[in-house]
Short mmCIF file of C-alpha atoms in Angstrom, two decimals:
data_model
loop_
_atom_site.label_atom_id
_atom_site.label_comp_id
_atom_site.label_asym_id
_atom_site.label_seq_id
_atom_site.Cartn_x
_atom_site.Cartn_y
_atom_site.Cartn_z
CA GLN A 1 -71.12 280.77 -103.79
CA LYS A 2 -74.17 280.85 -101.56
CA GLU A 3 -75.50 277.55 -100.31
CA VAL A 4 -78.98 278.46 -101.53
CA GLU A 5 -79.66 280.62 -104.56
CA GLN A 6 -82.98 282.27 -105.23
CA ASP A 7 -83.81 284.94 -107.78
CA PRO A 8 -84.95 287.98 -105.78
CA GLY A 9 -87.23 289.21 -108.54
CA PRO A 10 -89.38 291.23 -108.41
CA LEU A 11 -91.78 289.01 -110.32
CA SER A 12 -95.02 290.55 -111.55
CA VAL A 13 -97.87 288.46 -112.97
CA PRO A 14 -101.54 289.05 -113.80
CA GLU A 15 -104.24 287.60 -111.59
CA GLY A 16 -105.02 284.01 -112.48
CA ALA A 17 -101.54 283.23 -113.80
CA ILE A 18 -99.50 280.21 -112.78
CA VAL A 19 -96.46 281.29 -110.82
CA SER A 20 -93.24 279.30 -110.70
CA LEU A 21 -90.70 280.05 -107.98
CA ASN A 22 -87.38 278.24 -107.78
CA CYS A 23 -84.29 277.69 -105.69
CA THR A 24 -81.07 275.88 -106.36
CA TYR A 25 -78.67 274.63 -103.74
CA SER A 26 -75.19 273.23 -103.51
CA ASN A 27 -75.25 271.07 -100.37
CA SER A 28 -76.27 267.54 -101.32
CA ALA A 29 -76.90 266.77 -97.64
CA PHE A 30 -80.06 268.88 -97.58
CA GLN A 31 -83.08 266.65 -97.06
CA TYR A 32 -85.77 268.92 -95.65
CA PHE A 33 -87.21 271.63 -97.87
CA MET A 34 -89.64 274.36 -96.98
CA TRP A 35 -91.36 277.30 -98.58
CA TYR A 36 -92.34 280.30 -96.50
CA ARG A 37 -94.44 283.31 -97.44
CA GLN A 38 -93.59 286.65 -95.88
CA TYR A 39 -95.77 289.71 -96.13
CA SER A 40 -94.15 293.09 -95.66
CA ARG A 41 -93.06 293.73 -92.08
CA LYS A 42 -94.34 290.35 -90.91
CA GLY A 43 -92.75 287.08 -89.92
CA PRO A 44 -92.52 284.20 -92.41
CA GLU A 45 -95.47 281.82 -92.64
CA LEU A 46 -94.86 278.16 -93.45
CA LEU A 47 -96.53 277.19 -96.72
CA MET A 48 -95.09 273.85 -97.70
CA TYR A 49 -92.80 271.27 -96.19
CA THR A 50 -91.23 268.41 -98.13
CA TYR A 51 -88.86 265.68 -97.11
CA SER A 52 -86.46 264.35 -99.75
CA SER A 53 -87.52 264.28 -103.40
CA GLY A 54 -90.98 264.35 -104.84
CA ASN A 55 -94.06 266.50 -105.14
CA LYS A 56 -96.49 267.78 -102.58
CA GLU A 57 -99.76 269.57 -103.27
CA ASP A 58 -101.85 271.73 -100.97
CA GLY A 59 -104.70 273.60 -102.56
CA ARG A 60 -103.32 275.99 -105.15
CA PHE A 61 -99.74 275.31 -104.08
CA THR A 62 -97.46 272.54 -105.34
CA ALA A 63 -93.92 271.99 -104.12
CA GLN A 64 -91.42 269.94 -106.08
CA VAL A 65 -88.01 268.72 -105.03
CA ASP A 66 -85.45 267.30 -107.45
CA LYS A 67 -82.46 266.27 -105.38
CA SER A 68 -80.55 264.96 -108.37
CA SER A 69 -80.56 268.46 -109.83
CA LYS A 70 -80.44 270.23 -106.45
CA TYR A 71 -83.48 272.22 -107.50
CA ILE A 72 -86.75 272.96 -105.76
CA SER A 73 -89.85 274.70 -107.03
CA LEU A 74 -93.09 276.16 -105.76
CA PHE A 75 -96.01 276.52 -108.14
CA ILE A 76 -98.99 278.72 -107.42
CA ARG A 77 -102.06 278.13 -109.54
CA ASP A 78 -104.78 280.70 -110.14
CA SER A 79 -102.69 283.38 -108.46
CA GLN A 80 -104.52 286.05 -106.49
CA PRO A 81 -103.55 289.59 -105.49
CA SER A 82 -103.45 288.31 -101.91
CA ASP A 83 -100.56 286.06 -102.96
CA SER A 84 -98.42 289.17 -103.37
CA ALA A 85 -95.59 288.67 -100.89
CA THR A 86 -91.99 287.54 -100.65
CA TYR A 87 -91.50 283.79 -100.96
CA LEU A 88 -88.54 282.24 -99.19
CA CYS A 89 -87.20 278.78 -99.73
CA ALA A 90 -85.42 277.13 -96.82
CA MET A 91 -83.69 273.84 -96.33
CA SER A 92 -81.91 271.77 -93.75
CA ASP A 93 -79.74 268.68 -93.62
CA LEU A 94 -80.91 267.55 -90.22
CA GLN A 95 -84.34 266.94 -88.78
CA GLY A 96 -85.03 270.08 -86.81
CA GLY A 97 -81.65 271.49 -87.74
CA LYS A 98 -80.53 274.91 -88.82
CA LEU A 99 -82.45 276.30 -91.76
CA ILE A 100 -80.60 277.88 -94.65
CA PHE A 101 -82.75 280.43 -96.44
CA GLY A 102 -82.76 281.70 -99.97
CA GLN A 103 -82.82 285.44 -100.51
CA GLY A 104 -86.55 285.42 -101.21
CA THR A 105 -88.48 286.24 -104.38
CA GLU A 106 -90.78 289.24 -104.30
CA LEU A 107 -94.03 288.40 -106.09
CA SER A 108 -96.67 290.88 -107.18
CA VAL A 109 -100.00 289.65 -108.57
CA LYS A 110 -101.84 292.40 -110.42
CA PRO A 111 -105.66 292.45 -110.51
CA GLY B 1 -102.05 275.67 -83.81
CA ALA B 2 -98.32 276.43 -83.74
CA VAL B 3 -98.63 280.13 -82.98
CA VAL B 4 -95.59 282.15 -81.99
CA SER B 5 -95.86 285.66 -80.64
CA GLN B 6 -93.27 288.39 -80.18
CA HIS B 7 -93.27 291.46 -78.04
CA PRO B 8 -92.82 294.30 -78.68
CA SER B 9 -93.62 294.51 -82.37
CA ARG B 10 -91.71 297.75 -82.70
CA VAL B 11 -89.23 299.53 -80.48
CA ILE B 12 -87.26 302.73 -80.81
CA CYS B 13 -84.43 303.37 -78.40
CA LYS B 14 -81.46 305.61 -77.89
CA SER B 15 -77.94 304.48 -78.62
CA GLY B 16 -76.35 302.80 -75.63
CA THR B 17 -79.51 301.43 -74.09
CA SER B 18 -80.53 297.77 -73.86
CA VAL B 19 -83.64 296.30 -75.42
CA LYS B 20 -85.36 293.03 -74.55
CA ILE B 21 -87.50 291.15 -77.05
CA GLU B 22 -89.75 288.30 -75.96
CA CYS B 23 -90.73 285.28 -78.02
CA ARG B 24 -93.52 282.99 -76.86
CA SER B 25 -94.97 279.79 -78.20
CA LEU B 26 -98.66 280.07 -77.43
CA ASP B 27 -100.04 276.60 -78.00
CA PHE B 28 -97.08 274.27 -77.88
CA GLN B 29 -93.92 273.71 -75.92
CA ALA B 30 -90.90 274.91 -77.83
CA THR B 31 -87.94 272.68 -77.11
CA THR B 32 -85.86 274.79 -79.45
CA MET B 33 -86.10 278.44 -80.39
CA PHE B 34 -84.16 280.34 -83.00
CA TRP B 35 -83.39 284.03 -83.36
CA TYR B 36 -82.91 285.65 -86.76
CA ARG B 37 -82.31 289.13 -88.04
CA GLN B 38 -83.39 290.42 -91.39
CA PHE B 39 -82.25 293.55 -93.19
CA PRO B 40 -84.49 295.19 -95.83
CA LYS B 41 -84.81 293.16 -99.03
CA GLN B 42 -82.58 290.47 -97.59
CA SER B 43 -83.14 287.00 -96.27
CA LEU B 44 -83.19 285.79 -92.71
CA MET B 45 -79.83 285.29 -91.07
CA LEU B 46 -79.71 282.94 -88.12
CA MET B 47 -78.15 284.53 -85.05
CA ALA B 48 -78.45 281.80 -82.47
CA THR B 49 -80.19 278.60 -81.47
CA SER B 50 -81.42 278.05 -77.94
CA ASN B 51 -82.65 274.95 -76.23
CA GLU B 52 -84.70 275.20 -73.08
CA GLY B 53 -82.54 275.15 -69.99
CA SER B 54 -79.20 275.35 -71.75
CA LYS B 55 -76.92 278.00 -73.18
CA ALA B 56 -77.60 279.33 -76.64
CA THR B 57 -75.42 278.39 -79.58
CA TYR B 58 -74.38 281.45 -81.54
CA GLU B 59 -73.59 281.61 -85.25
CA GLN B 60 -70.18 282.71 -86.35
CA GLY B 61 -69.81 286.47 -86.19
CA VAL B 62 -72.61 287.03 -83.69
CA GLU B 63 -71.41 288.54 -80.40
CA LYS B 64 -72.88 286.53 -77.58
CA ASP B 65 -72.14 289.26 -75.04
CA LYS B 66 -74.07 291.76 -77.11
CA PHE B 67 -77.04 289.56 -77.98
CA LEU B 68 -78.05 287.81 -74.78
CA ILE B 69 -80.45 284.93 -75.18
CA ASN B 70 -82.37 283.28 -72.40
CA HIS B 71 -84.65 280.28 -72.92
CA ALA B 72 -85.88 279.88 -69.38
CA SER B 73 -89.06 277.94 -70.09
CA LEU B 74 -90.59 275.80 -72.79
CA THR B 75 -92.76 278.68 -73.96
CA LEU B 76 -90.52 281.72 -73.60
CA SER B 77 -87.22 282.89 -75.00
CA THR B 78 -85.83 286.40 -74.74
CA LEU B 79 -83.26 288.27 -76.79
CA THR B 80 -81.60 291.26 -75.15
CA VAL B 81 -79.65 293.63 -77.36
CA THR B 82 -77.17 295.26 -74.99
CA SER B 83 -75.70 298.72 -75.54
CA ALA B 84 -77.58 299.04 -78.80
CA HIS B 85 -76.10 301.07 -81.64
CA PRO B 86 -77.65 302.33 -84.88
CA GLU B 87 -76.10 299.43 -86.81
CA ASP B 88 -78.18 297.06 -84.65
CA SER B 89 -81.34 298.51 -86.19
CA SER B 90 -83.02 295.59 -87.93
CA PHE B 91 -86.01 293.26 -88.01
CA TYR B 92 -85.57 290.54 -85.40
CA ILE B 93 -87.60 287.38 -85.82
CA CYS B 94 -87.83 284.34 -83.59
CA SER B 95 -88.99 280.89 -84.48
CA ALA B 96 -89.85 277.84 -82.45
CA ARG B 97 -90.24 274.16 -82.95
CA ASP B 98 -91.46 271.25 -80.93
CA ALA B 99 -89.93 267.94 -81.92
CA SER B 100 -92.85 266.09 -80.36
CA LEU B 101 -95.26 267.56 -82.90
CA ALA B 102 -95.94 265.75 -86.15
CA GLY B 103 -93.76 267.65 -88.59
CA GLY B 104 -91.86 268.96 -85.60
CA GLU B 105 -88.83 269.49 -87.69
CA THR B 106 -90.46 272.60 -89.09
CA GLN B 107 -90.07 276.01 -87.54
CA TYR B 108 -92.91 278.40 -86.85
CA PHE B 109 -92.07 282.07 -86.90
CA GLY B 110 -93.15 285.00 -84.80
CA PRO B 111 -94.35 288.25 -86.40
CA GLY B 112 -91.02 289.98 -85.83
CA THR B 113 -89.80 293.00 -83.89
CA ARG B 114 -88.55 296.08 -85.67
CA LEU B 115 -85.76 297.71 -83.70
CA THR B 116 -84.67 301.23 -84.48
CA VAL B 117 -81.70 302.63 -82.59
CA LEU B 118 -81.32 306.39 -82.78
#
């Protein structure tokens, strides 16, 4: 069993839809949770960073962490075609420690 | 802020040659740099972690004599793929972090280097 599980998709939604992306994990020691966006043939770009449980909002993006369920989510409101990319969740048990990545979910937002 | 660059962005080489990839933090001092490789449609796999001025720590299964990492300064780390073979063809991505930054536990990624070995 992988430490971090993420549905690879692809996920296709119409413009303006609310997108929900999720990851589950098995290591209860994970405390730091991140979401990265990666466009084709580019490096990952940090979108959201969360420590421990709770919600964090930044513009159209909301990250949620439920440590009791070992489940994290990223919501994208009013999705745009420019949001089309692969979204990677990542997590770590130590501050500044090794990141464990999910497989990435490929998202396509259709105009 | 927190910009990481990589050079070259793309390289094609013959089997048996060595290739050096540079990773630079442009606006911060990177106390730690990480090297990843990524195959198509797959996630990032950590190869090694390097701290400035010390030897890199390699992940299990990564040959340290094949993938030489040097972190000689707080803004530069290099990855040299020695005696490259076609199976080394991949997307290599570095990341950097500075623990002194607010949120310094996060990693900032370079744009990646696509290596093709013929």
